[in-house]
mmCIF file of C-alpha atoms in Angstrom:
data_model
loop_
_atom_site.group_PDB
_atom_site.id
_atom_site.type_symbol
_atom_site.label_atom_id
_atom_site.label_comp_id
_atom_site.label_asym_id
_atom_site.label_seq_id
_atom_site.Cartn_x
_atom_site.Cartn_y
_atom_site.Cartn_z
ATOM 1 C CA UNK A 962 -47.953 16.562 -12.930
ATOM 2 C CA UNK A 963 -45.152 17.402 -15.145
ATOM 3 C CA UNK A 964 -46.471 14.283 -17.552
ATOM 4 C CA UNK A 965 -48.688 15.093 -20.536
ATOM 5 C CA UNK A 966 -50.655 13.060 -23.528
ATOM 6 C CA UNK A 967 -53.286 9.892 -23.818
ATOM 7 C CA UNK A 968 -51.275 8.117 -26.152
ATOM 8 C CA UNK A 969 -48.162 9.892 -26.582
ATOM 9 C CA UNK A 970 -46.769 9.997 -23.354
ATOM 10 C CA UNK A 971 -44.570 13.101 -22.786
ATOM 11 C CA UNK A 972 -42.762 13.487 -19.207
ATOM 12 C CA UNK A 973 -40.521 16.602 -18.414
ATOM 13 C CA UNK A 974 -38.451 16.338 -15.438
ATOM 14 C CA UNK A 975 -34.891 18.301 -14.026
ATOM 15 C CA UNK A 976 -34.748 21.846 -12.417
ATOM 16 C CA UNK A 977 -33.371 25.158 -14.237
ATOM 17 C CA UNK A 978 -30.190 24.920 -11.907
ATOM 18 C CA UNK A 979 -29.602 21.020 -11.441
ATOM 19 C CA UNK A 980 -27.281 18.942 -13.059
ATOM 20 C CA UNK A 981 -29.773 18.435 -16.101
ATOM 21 C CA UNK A 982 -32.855 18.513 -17.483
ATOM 22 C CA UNK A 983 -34.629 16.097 -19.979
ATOM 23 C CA UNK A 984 -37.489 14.099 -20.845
ATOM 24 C CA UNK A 985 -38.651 10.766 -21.916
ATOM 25 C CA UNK A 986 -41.427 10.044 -24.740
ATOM 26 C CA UNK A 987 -43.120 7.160 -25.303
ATOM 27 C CA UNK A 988 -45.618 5.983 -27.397
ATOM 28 C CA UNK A 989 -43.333 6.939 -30.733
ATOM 29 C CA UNK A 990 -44.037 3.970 -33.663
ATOM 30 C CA UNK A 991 -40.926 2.678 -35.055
ATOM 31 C CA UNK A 992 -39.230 2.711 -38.359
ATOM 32 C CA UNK A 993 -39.376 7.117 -38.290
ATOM 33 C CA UNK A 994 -36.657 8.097 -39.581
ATOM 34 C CA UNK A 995 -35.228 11.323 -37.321
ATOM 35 C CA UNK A 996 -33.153 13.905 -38.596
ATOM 36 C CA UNK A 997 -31.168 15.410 -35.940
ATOM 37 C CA UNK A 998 -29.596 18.623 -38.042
ATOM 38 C CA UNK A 999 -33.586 19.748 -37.597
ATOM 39 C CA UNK A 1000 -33.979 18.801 -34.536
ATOM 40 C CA UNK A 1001 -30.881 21.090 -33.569
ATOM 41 C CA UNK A 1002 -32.532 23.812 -35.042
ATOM 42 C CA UNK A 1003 -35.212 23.620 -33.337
ATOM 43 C CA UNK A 1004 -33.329 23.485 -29.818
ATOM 44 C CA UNK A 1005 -30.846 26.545 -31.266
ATOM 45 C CA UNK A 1006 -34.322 28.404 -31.889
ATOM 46 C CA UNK A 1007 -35.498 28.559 -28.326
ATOM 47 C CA UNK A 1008 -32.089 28.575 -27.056
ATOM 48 C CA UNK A 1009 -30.807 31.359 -24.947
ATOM 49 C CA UNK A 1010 -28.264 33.525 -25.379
ATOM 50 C CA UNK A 1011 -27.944 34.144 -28.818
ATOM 51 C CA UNK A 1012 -30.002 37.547 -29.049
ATOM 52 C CA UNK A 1013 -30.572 40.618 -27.329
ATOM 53 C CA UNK A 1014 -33.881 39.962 -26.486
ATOM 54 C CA UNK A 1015 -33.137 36.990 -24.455
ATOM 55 C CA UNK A 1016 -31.353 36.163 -21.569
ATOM 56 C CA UNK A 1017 -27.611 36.137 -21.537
ATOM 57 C CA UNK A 1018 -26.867 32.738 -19.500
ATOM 58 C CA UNK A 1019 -25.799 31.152 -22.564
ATOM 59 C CA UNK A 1020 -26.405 27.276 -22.943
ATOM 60 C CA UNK A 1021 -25.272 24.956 -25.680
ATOM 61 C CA UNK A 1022 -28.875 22.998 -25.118
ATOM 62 C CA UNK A 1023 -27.188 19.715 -26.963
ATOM 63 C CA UNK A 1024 -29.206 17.190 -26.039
ATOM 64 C CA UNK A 1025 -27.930 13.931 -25.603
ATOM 65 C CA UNK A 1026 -30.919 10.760 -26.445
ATOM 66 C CA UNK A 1027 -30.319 7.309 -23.987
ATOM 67 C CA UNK A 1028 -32.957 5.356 -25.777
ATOM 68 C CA UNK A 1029 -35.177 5.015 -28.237
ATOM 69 C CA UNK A 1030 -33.049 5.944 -31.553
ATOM 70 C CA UNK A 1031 -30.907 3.537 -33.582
ATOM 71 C CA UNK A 1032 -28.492 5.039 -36.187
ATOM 72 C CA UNK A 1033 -31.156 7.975 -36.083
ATOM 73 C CA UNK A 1034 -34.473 5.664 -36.275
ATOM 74 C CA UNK A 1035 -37.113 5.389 -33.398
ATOM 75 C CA UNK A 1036 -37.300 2.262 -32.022
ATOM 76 C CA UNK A 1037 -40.531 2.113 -30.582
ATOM 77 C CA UNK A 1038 -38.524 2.257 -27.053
ATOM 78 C CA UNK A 1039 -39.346 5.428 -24.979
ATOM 79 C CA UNK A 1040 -37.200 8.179 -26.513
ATOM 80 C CA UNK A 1041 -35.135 9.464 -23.327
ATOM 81 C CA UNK A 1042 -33.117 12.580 -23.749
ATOM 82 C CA UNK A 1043 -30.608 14.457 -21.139
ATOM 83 C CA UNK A 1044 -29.367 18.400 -21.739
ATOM 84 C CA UNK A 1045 -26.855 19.385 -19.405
ATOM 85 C CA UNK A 1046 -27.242 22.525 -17.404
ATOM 86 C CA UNK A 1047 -23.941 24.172 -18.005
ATOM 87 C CA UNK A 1048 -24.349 27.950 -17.533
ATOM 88 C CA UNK A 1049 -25.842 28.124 -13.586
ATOM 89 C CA UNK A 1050 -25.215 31.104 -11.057
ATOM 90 C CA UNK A 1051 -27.437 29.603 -8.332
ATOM 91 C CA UNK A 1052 -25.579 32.777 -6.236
ATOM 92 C CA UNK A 1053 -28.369 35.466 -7.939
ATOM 93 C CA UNK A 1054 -31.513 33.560 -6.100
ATOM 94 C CA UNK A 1055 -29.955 34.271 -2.602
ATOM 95 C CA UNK A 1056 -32.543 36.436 -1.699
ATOM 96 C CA UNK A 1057 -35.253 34.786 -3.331
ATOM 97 C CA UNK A 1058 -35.193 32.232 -0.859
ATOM 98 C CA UNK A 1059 -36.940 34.592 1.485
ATOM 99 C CA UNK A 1060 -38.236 37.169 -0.766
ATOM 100 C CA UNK A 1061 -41.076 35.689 -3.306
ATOM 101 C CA UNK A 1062 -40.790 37.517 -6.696
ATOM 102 C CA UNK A 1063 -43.859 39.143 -7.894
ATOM 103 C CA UNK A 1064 -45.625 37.508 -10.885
ATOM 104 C CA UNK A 1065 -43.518 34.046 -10.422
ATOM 105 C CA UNK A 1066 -44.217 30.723 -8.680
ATOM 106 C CA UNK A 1067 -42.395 31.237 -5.805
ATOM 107 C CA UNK A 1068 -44.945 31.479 -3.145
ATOM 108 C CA UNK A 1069 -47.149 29.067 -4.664
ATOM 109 C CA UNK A 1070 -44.496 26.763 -5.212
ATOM 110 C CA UNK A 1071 -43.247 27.405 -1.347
ATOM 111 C CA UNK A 1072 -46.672 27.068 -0.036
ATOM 112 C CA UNK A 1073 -47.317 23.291 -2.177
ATOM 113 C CA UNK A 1074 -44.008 21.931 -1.142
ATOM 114 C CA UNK A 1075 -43.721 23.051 2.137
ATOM 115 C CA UNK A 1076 -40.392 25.310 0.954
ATOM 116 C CA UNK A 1077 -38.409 22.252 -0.358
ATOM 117 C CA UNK A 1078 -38.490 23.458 -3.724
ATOM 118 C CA UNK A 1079 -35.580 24.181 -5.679
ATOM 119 C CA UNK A 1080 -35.941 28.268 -5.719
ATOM 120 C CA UNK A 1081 -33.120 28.264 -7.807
ATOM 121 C CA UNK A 1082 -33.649 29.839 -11.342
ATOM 122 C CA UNK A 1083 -37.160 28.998 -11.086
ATOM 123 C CA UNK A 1084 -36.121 25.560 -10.718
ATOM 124 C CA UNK A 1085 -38.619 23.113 -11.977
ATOM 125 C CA UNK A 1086 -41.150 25.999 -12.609
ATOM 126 C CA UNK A 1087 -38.365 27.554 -15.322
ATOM 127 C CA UNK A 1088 -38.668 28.569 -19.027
ATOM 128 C CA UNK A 1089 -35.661 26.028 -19.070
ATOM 129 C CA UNK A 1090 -38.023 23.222 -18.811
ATOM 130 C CA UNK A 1091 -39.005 23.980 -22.142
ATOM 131 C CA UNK A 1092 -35.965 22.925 -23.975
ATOM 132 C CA UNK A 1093 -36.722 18.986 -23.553
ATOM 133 C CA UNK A 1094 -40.218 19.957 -24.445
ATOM 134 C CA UNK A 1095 -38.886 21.202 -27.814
ATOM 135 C CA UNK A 1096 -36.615 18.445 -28.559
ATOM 136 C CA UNK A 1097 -39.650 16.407 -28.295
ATOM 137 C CA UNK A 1098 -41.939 18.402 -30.573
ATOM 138 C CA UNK A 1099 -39.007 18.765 -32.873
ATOM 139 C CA UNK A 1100 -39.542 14.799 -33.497
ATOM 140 C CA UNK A 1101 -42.809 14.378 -33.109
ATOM 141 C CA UNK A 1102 -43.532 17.164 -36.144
ATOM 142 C CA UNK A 1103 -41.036 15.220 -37.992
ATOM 143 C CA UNK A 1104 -43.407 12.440 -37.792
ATOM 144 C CA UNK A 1105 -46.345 14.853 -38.658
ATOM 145 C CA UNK A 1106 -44.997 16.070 -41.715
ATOM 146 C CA UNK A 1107 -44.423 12.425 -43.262
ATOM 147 C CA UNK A 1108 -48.056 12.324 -42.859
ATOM 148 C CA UNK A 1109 -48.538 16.305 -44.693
ATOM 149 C CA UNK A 1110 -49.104 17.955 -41.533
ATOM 150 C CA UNK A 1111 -47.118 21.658 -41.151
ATOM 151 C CA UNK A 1112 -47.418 23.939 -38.137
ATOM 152 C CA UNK A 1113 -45.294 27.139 -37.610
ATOM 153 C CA UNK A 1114 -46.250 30.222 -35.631
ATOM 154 C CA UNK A 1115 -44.642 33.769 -35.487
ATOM 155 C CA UNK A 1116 -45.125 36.357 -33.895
ATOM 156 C CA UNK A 1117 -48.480 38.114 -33.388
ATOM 157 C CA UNK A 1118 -47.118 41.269 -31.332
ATOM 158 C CA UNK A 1119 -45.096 42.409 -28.626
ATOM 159 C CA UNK A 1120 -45.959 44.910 -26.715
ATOM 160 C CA UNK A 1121 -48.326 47.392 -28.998
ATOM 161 C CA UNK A 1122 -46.457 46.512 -32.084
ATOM 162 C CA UNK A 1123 -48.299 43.610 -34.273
ATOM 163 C CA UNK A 1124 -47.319 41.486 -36.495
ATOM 164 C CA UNK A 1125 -50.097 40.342 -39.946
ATOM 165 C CA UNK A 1126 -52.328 37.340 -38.640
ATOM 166 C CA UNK A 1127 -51.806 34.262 -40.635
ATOM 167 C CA UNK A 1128 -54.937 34.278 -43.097
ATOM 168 C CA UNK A 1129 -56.771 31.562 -41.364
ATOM 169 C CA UNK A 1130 -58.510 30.013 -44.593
ATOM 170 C CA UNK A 1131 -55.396 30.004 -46.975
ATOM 171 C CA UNK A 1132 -52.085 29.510 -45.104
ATOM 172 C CA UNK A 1133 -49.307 28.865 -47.696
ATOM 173 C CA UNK A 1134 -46.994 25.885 -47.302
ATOM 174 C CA UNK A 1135 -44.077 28.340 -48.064
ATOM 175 C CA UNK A 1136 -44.610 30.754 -45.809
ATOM 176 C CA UNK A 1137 -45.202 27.904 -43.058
ATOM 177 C CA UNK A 1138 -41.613 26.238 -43.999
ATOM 178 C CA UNK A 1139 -39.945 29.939 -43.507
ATOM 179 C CA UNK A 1140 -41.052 30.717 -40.597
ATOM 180 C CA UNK A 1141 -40.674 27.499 -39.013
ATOM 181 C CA UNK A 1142 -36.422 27.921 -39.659
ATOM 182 C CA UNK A 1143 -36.424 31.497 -38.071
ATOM 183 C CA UNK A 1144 -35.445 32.596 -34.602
ATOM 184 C CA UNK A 1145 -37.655 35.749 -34.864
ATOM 185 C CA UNK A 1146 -40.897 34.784 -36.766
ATOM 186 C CA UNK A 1147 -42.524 37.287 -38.302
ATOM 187 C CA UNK A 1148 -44.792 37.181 -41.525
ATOM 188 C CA UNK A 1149 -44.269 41.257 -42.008
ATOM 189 C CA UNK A 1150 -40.694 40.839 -41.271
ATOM 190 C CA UNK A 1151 -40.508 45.181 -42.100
ATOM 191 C CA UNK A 1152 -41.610 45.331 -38.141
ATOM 192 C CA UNK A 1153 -39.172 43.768 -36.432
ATOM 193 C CA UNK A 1154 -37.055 46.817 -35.990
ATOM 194 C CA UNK A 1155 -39.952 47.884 -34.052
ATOM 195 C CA UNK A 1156 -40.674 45.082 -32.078
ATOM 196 C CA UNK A 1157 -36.954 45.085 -31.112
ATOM 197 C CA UNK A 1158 -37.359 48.460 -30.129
ATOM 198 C CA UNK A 1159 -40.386 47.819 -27.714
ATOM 199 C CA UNK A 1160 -38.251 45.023 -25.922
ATOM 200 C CA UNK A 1161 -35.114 47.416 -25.959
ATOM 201 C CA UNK A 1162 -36.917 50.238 -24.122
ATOM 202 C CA UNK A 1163 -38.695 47.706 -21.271
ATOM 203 C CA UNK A 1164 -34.865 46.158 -20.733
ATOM 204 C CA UNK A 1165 -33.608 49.990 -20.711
ATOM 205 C CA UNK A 1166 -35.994 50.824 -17.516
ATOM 206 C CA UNK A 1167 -35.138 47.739 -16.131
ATOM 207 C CA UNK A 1168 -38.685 46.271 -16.954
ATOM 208 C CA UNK A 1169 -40.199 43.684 -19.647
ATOM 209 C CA UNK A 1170 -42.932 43.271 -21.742
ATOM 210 C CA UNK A 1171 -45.083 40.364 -23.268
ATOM 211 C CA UNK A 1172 -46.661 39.578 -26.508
ATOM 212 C CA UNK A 1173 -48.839 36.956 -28.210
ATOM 213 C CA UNK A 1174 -47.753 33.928 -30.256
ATOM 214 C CA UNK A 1175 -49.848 32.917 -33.176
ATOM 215 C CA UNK A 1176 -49.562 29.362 -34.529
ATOM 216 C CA UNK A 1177 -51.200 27.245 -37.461
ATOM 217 C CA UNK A 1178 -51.537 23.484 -37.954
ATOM 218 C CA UNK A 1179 -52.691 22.741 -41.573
ATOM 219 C CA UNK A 1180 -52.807 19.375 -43.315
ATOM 220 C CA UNK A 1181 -54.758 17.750 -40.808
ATOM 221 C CA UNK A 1182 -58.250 16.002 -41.738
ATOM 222 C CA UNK A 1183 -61.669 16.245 -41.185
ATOM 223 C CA UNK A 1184 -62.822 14.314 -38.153
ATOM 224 C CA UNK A 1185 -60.466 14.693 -35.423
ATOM 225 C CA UNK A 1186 -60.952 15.335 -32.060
ATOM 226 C CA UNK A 1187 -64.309 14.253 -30.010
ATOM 227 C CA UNK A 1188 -67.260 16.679 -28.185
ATOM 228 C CA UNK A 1189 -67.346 17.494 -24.953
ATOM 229 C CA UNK A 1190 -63.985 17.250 -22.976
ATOM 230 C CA UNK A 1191 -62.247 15.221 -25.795
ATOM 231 C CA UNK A 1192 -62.088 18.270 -28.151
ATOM 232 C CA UNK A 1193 -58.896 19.401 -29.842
ATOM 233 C CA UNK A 1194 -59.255 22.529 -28.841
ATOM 234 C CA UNK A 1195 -59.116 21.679 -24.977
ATOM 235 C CA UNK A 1196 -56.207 18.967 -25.567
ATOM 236 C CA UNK A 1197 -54.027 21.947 -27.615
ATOM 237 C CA UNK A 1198 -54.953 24.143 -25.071
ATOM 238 C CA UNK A 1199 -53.855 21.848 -22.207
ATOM 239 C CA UNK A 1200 -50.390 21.803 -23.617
ATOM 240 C CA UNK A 1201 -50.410 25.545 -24.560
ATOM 241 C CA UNK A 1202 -51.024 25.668 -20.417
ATOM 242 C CA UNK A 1203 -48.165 23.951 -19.879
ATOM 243 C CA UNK A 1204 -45.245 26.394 -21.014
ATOM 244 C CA UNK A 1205 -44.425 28.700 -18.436
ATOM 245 C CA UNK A 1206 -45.660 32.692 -18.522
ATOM 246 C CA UNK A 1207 -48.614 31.415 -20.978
ATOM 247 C CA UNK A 1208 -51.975 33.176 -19.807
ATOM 248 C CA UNK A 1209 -54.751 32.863 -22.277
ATOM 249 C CA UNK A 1210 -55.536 30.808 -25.843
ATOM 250 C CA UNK A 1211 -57.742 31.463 -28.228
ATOM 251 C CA UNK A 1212 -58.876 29.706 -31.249
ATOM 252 C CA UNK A 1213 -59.713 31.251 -34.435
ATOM 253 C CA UNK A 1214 -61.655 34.477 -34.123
ATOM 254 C CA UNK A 1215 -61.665 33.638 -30.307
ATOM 255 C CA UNK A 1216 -62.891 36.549 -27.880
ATOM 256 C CA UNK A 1217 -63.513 38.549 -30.968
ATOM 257 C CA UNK A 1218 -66.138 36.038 -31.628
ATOM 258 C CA UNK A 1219 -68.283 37.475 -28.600
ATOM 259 C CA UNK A 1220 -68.381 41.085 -30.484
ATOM 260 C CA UNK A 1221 -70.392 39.610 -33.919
ATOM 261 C CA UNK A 1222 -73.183 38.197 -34.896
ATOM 262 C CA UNK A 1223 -73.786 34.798 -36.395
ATOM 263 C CA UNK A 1224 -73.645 35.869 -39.605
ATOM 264 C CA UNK A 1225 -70.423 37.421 -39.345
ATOM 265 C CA UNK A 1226 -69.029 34.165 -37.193
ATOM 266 C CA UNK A 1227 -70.190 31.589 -38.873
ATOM 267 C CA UNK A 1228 -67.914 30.190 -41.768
ATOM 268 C CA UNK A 1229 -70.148 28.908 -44.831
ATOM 269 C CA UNK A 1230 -69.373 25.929 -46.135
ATOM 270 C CA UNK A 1231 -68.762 25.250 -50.394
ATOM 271 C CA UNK A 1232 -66.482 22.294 -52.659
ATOM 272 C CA UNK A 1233 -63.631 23.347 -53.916
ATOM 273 C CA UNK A 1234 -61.997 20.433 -56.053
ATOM 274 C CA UNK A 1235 -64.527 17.866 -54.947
ATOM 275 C CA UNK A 1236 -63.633 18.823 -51.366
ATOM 276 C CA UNK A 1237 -66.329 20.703 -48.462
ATOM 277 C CA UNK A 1238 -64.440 23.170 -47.117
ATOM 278 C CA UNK A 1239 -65.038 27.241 -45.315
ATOM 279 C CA UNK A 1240 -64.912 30.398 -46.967
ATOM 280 C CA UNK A 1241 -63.814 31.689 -43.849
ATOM 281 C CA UNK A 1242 -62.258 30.259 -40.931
ATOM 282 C CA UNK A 1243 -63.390 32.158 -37.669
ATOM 283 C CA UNK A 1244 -63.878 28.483 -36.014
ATOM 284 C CA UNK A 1245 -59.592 28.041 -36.166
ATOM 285 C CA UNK A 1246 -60.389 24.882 -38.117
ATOM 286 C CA UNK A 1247 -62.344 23.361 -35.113
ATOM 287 C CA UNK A 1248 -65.820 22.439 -34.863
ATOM 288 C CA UNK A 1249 -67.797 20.905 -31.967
ATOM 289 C CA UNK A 1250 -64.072 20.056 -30.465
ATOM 290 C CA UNK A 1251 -63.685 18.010 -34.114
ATOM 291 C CA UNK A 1252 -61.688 19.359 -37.314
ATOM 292 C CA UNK A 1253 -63.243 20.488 -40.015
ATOM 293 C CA UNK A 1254 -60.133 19.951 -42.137
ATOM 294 C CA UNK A 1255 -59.394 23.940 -42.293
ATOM 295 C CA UNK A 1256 -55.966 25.013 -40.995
ATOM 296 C CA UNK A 1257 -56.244 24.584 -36.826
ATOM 297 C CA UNK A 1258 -55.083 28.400 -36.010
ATOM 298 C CA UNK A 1259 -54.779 29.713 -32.308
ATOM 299 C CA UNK A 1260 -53.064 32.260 -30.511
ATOM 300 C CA UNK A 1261 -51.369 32.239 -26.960
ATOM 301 C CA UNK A 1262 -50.789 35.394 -24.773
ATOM 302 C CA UNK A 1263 -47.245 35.564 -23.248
ATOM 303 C CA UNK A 1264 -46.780 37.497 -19.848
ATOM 304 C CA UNK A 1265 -44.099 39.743 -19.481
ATOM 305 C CA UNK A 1266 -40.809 38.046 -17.157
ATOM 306 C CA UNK A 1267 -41.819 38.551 -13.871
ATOM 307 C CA UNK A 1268 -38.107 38.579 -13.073
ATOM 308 C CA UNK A 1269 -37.084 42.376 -13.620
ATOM 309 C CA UNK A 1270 -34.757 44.731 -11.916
ATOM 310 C CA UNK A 1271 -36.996 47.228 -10.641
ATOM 311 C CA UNK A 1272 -37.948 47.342 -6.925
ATOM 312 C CA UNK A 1273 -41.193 45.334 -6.004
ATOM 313 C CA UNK A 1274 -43.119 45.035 -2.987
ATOM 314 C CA UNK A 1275 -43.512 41.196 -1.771
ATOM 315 C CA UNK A 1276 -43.553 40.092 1.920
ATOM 316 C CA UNK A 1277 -41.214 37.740 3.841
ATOM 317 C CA UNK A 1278 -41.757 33.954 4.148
ATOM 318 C CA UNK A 1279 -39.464 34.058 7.108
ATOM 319 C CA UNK A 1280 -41.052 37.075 9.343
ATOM 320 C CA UNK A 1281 -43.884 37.877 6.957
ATOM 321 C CA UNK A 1282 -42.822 41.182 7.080
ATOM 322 C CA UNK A 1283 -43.434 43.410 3.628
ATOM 323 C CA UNK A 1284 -40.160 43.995 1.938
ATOM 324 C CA UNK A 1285 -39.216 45.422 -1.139
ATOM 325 C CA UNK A 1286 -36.904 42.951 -4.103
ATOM 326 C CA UNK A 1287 -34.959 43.926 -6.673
ATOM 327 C CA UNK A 1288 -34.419 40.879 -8.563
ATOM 328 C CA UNK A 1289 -30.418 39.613 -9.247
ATOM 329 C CA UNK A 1290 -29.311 37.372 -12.371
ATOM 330 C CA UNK A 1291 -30.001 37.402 -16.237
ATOM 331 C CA UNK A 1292 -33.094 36.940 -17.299
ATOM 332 C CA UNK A 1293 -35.224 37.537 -20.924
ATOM 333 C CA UNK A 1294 -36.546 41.041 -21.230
ATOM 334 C CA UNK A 1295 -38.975 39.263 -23.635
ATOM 335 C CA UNK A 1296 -39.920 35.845 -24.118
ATOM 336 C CA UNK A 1297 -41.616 35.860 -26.848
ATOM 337 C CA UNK A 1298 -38.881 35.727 -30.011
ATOM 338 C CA UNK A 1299 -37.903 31.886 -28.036
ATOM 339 C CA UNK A 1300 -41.527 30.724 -27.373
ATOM 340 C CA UNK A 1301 -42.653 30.575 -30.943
ATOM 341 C CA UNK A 1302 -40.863 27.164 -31.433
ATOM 342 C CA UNK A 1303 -41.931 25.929 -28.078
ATOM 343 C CA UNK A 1304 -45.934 26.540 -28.690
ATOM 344 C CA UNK A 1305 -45.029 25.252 -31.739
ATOM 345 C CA UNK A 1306 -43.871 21.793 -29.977
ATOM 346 C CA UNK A 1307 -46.716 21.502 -28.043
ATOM 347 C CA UNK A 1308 -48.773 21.771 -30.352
ATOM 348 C CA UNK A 1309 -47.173 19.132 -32.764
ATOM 349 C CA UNK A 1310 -47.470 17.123 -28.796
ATOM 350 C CA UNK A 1311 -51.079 17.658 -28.808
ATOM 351 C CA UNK A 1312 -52.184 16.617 -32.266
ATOM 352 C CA UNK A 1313 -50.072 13.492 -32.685
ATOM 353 C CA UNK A 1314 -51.140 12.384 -29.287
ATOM 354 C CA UNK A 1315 -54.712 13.052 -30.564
ATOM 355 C CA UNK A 1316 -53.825 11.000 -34.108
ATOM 356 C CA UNK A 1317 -52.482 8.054 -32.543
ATOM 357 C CA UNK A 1318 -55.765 7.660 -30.625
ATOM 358 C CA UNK A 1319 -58.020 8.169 -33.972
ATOM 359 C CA UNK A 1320 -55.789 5.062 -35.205
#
């Protein structure tokens, strides 16, 4: 289902090559006042084109809202927003029609639909998908931050080179603000040079490489969230799922936590300022699926593009013969640098759904 949220009801529809793409959200209260300059920034932070690490098919990604805002304030309407595709060479998927690309939804996608899916840049499978799902994060954390709620991420590493991890117990408001403006996150902005590098040399042997996004919510309460299969954790997760080339999340310490003991893992609790908070924070700020009212902190692994340039075995869906591809148009050597602000969306996605239910 291309729908998400209990509450807040987020549906994504369009394909990467149609006329547009878009989304409607409902469940927004009225009387938010939306500022649109941030919003923009937002969009112009996952938008393509603009870097070397990304694809070239430039889009303006401008989107254009039906419903829901009045002289910039929600109405309590369903928010429905349109972005034209403008930029499309279906004429580079020609062969993809037949030949499934490694690492990419094609066959699965042929073998659901019975091969009436649009093949065509991924269609509704694409990273391109993710621009609506921005524009709706981009208001929802609007909404969030009336309420003190920040989230940013940056990122973690690409390739071998890493990044610093956010300090999971003390995350400074300042540092969340910066990086939540900036097209390449990085908290140790001295390695970006190599970073660049890593993605330079992968696009250089016609090839790509992946990374991991990490991302902090901080201003929410204690109390949030339920046990079982109403956690945070698995709602955050859900919507981590949903952006295209994610393949893992972990919260906190995560798999790391598997290598200590309890002593080491568990986070001892003291009052600072009247208040019961952690020393520590190996939980990510999540307890029994509930916050503890420590910053939320989780990290999501990013595949490499499975659309590269070098030959790859795959088989035909017209003779089932095995073939060999080499893959045609322009695609990201990296990801990574234009999914910080998306996780960063979702995630806004997943806690205000999860707020609006506490209400």
């Amino acid at each position: 289902m291309s729908y998400y949220g209990n509450n807040l009801k987020l549906t994504v529809f369009g394909e990467s090559h149609g006329e547009a793409i878009g989304m409607t959200l409902a469940g927004i209260p009225s009387g938010h006042k939306i500022d649109m300059d941030g919003v923009l920034l937002q969009m112009a932070r996952r938008a393509p084109g603009k870097d070397p690490t990304a694809t070239p098919r430039l889009e303006k990604d401008l989107p254009s809202v039906k419903s829901g805002l009045l002289d910039g304030v929600t109405t309590g309407a369903p928010i429905a927003c349109l972005i034209e595709n403008t930029n499309t060479r279906s004429s580079d998927y020609g062969n993809i029609l037949e030949l499934p690309r490694p690492g990419h939804s094609d066959y699965t996608a042929f073998v659901k639909y019975g091969g009436c899916n649009d093949i065509r840049g991924g269609g509704h499978f694409s990273g391109r998908l993710t621009a609506p799902i921005v524009f709706a994060g981009a208001v929802v954390r609007q909404i969030l931050e009336e309420q003190g709620v920040k989230i940013a991420a940056h990122i973690a590493s690409i390739g071998k080179v890493e990044d610093k991890l956010f300090d999971p117990a003390n995350i400074p408001v300042e540092l969340l603000d910066r990086l939540s403006r900036e097209s390449f996150a990085l908290i140790d902005r001295s390695v970006e040079g190599e970073m660049r590098a890593e993605i330079e040399a992968a696009k250089s042997e016609n090839d790509s490489v992946g990374g991991v996004i990490e991302c902090a919510v901080t201003g929410l309460p204690a109390g949030l969230g339920g046990p079982l299969f109403d956690g945070l954790e698995g709602e955050i997760a859900k919507a981590v799922f949903g952006v295209p080339a994610v393949k893992g999340v972990e919260f906190g310490l995560g798999f790391k936590a598997a290598s200590v003991r309890g002593s080491e893992n568990n986070d001892s609790f003291v009052t600072r300022d009247g208040k019961i908070v952690t020393e520590t924070n190996n939980c990510g700020g999540i307890l029994g699926g509930i916050t503890d009212g420590m910053p939320v902190v989780f990290r999501a692994a990013i595949k490499p593009t499975p659309s590269i340039s070098k030959p790859q075995k795959t088989v035909s869906l017209v003779t089932g013969a095995e073939s060999e591809l080499v893959v045609k148009g322009r695609h990201d050597p990296c990801i990574v640098p234009r999914a910080v602000s998306v996780i960063e969306a979702v995630a806004a996605i997943a806690v205000f759904d999860m707020m609006l239910g506490a209400k």
